[in-house]
Coordinates of N, CA and C in Angstrom, one line a residue:
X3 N -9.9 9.9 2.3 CA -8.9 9.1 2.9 C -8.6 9.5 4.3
X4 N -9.0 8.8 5.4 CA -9.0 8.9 6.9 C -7.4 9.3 7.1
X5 N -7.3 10.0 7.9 CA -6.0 10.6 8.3 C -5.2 9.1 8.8
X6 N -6.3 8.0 9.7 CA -5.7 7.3 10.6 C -4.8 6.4 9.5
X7 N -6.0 5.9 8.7 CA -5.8 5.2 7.4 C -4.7 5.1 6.4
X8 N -3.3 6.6 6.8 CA -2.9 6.8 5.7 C -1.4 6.2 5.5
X9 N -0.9 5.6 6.6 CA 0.1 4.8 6.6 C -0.2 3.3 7.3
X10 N -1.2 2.6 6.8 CA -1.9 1.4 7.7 C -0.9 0.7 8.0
X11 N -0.5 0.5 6.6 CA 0.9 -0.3 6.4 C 1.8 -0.7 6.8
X12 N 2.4 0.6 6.9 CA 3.6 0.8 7.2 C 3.7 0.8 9.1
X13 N 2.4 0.8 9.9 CA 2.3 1.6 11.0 C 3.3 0.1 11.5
X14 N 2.9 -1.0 10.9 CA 3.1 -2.2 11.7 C 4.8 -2.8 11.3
X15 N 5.3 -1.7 10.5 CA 6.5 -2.3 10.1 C 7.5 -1.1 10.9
X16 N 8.5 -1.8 11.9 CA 9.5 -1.1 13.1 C 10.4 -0.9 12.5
X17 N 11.5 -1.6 11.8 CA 12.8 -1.3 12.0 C 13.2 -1.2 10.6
X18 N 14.4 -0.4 10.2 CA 14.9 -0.1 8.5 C 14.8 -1.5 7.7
X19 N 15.6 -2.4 8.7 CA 15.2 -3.4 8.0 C 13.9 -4.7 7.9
X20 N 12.9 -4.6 8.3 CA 12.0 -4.7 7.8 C 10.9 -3.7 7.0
X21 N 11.4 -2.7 7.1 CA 10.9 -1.7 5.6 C 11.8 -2.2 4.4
X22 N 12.8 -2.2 5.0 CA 13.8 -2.9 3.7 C 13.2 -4.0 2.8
X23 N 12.7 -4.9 3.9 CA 12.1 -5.9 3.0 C 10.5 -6.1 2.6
X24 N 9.9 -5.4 3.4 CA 8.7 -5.3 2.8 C 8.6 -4.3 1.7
X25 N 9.3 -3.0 1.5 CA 9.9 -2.5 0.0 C 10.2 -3.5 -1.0
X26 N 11.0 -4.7 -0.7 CA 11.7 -5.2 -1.5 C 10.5 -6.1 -2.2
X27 N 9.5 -7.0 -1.0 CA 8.3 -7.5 -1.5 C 7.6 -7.2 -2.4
X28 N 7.1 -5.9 -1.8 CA 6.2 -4.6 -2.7 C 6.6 -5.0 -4.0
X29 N 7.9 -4.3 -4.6 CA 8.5 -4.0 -5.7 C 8.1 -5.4 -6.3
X30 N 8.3 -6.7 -6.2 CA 8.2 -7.7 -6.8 C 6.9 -8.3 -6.8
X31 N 5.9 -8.1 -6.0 CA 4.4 -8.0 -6.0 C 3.2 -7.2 -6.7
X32 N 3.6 -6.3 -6.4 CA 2.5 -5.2 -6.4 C 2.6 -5.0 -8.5
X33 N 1.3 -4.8 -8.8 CA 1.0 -4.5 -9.9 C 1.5 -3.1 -9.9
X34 N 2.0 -2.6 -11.5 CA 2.2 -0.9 -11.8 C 1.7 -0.3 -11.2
X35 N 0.1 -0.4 -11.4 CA -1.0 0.2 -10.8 C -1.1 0.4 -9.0
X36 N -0.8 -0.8 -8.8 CA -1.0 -1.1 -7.1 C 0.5 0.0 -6.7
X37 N 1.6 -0.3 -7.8 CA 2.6 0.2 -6.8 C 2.6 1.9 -7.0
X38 N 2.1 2.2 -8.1 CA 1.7 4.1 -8.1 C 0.7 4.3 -6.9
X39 N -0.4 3.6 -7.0 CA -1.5 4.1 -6.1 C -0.2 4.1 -4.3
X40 N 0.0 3.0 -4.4 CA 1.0 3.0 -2.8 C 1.7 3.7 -2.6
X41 N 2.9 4.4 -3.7 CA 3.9 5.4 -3.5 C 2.7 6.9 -3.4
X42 N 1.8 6.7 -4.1 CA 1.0 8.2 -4.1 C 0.4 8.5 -2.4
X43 N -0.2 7.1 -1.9 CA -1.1 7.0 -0.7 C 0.1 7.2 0.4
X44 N 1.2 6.7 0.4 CA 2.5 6.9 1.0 C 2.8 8.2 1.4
X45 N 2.2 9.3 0.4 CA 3.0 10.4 0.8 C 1.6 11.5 0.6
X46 N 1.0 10.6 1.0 CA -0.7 11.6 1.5 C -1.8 11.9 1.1
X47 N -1.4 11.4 -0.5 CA -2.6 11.6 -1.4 C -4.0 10.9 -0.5
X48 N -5.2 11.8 -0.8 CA -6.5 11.0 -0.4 C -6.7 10.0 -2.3
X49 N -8.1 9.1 -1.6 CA -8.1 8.3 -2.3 C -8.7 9.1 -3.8
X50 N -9.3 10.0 -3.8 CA -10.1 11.0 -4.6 C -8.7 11.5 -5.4
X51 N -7.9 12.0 -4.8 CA -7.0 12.7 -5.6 C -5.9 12.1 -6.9
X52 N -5.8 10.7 -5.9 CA -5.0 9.5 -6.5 C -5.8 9.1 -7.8
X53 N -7.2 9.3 -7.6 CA -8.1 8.4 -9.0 C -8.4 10.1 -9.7
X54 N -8.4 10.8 -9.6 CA -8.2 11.9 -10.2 C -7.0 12.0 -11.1
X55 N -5.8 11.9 -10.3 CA -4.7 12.4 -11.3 C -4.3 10.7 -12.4
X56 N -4.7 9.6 -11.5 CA -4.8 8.6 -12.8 C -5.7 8.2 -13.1
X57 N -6.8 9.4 -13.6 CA -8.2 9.0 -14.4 C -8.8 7.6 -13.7
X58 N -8.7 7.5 -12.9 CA -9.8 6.4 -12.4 C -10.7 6.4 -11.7
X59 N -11.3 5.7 -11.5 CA -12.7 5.5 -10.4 C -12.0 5.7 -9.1
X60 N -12.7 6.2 -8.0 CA -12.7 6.0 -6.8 C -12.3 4.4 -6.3
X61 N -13.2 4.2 -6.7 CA -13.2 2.2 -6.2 C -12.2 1.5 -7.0
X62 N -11.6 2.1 -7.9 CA -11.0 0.9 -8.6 C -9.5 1.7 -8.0
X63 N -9.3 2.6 -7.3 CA -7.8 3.0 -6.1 C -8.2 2.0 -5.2
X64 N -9.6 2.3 -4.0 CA -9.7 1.7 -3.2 C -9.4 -0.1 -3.0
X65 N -10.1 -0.6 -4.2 CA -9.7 -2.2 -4.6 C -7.9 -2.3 -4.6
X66 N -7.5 -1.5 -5.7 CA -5.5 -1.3 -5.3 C -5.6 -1.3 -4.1
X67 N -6.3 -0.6 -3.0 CA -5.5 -0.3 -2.0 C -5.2 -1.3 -1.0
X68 N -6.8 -2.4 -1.1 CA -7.3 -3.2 -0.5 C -6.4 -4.2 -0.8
X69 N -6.0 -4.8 -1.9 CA -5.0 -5.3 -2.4 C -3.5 -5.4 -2.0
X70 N -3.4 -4.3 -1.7 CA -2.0 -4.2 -1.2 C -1.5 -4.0 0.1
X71 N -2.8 -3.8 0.8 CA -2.9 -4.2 2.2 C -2.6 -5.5 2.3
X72 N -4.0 -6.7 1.9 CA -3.6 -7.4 2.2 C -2.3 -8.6 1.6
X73 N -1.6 -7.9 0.1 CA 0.0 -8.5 0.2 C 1.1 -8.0 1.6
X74 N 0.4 -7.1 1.7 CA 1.5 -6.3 3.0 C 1.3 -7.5 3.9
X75 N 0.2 -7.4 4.6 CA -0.1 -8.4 5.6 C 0.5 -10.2 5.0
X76 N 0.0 -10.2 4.3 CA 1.0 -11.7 3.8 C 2.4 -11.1 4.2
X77 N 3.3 -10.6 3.7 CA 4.2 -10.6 4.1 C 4.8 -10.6 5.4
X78 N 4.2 -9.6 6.2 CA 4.0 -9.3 7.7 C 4.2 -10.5 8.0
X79 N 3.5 -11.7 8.0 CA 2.8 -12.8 9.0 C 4.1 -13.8 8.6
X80 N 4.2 -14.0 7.1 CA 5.0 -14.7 6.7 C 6.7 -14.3 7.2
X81 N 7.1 -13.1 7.8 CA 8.0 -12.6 8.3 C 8.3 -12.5 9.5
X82 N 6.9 -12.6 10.1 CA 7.2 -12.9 12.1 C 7.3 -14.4 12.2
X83 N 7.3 -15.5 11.0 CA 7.0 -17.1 11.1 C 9.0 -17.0 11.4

């Protein structure tokens, strides 16, 4: 998991309250799965460690993660409209 890579997310979101609400998104979007992998990758987990401690494949974190990128980005776009 690229050091650069580890808050992609979040790099593009400025002020409390739009973390507020892209939290708030998340929560009502994001699959169980998508939302553990995110709170794990959130606080530094690499992608290896995250599919380790929930018995999964490498690729099948990376697909969560890809996923949740792009609900982030929907939201993003849909919030600067």
């Amino acid at each position: 998991f690229p050091s650069h890579d580890k808050s992609v997310i979040l790099k593009t979101v400025v002020s409390k309250e739009q973390l507020s609400g892209l939290k708030d998104y998340l929560e009502s979007n994001l699959s169980t799965f998508e939302t553990t992998v995110f709170n794990m990758m959130v606080n530094g987990e690499t992608y290896k460690d995250i599919a380790v401690k929930l018995d999964k494949k490498v690729k099948s974190v990376d697909n969560a993660i890809q996923r949740i990128k792009r609900k982030s980005e929907t939201w993003i776009s849909d919030y600067k409209r």
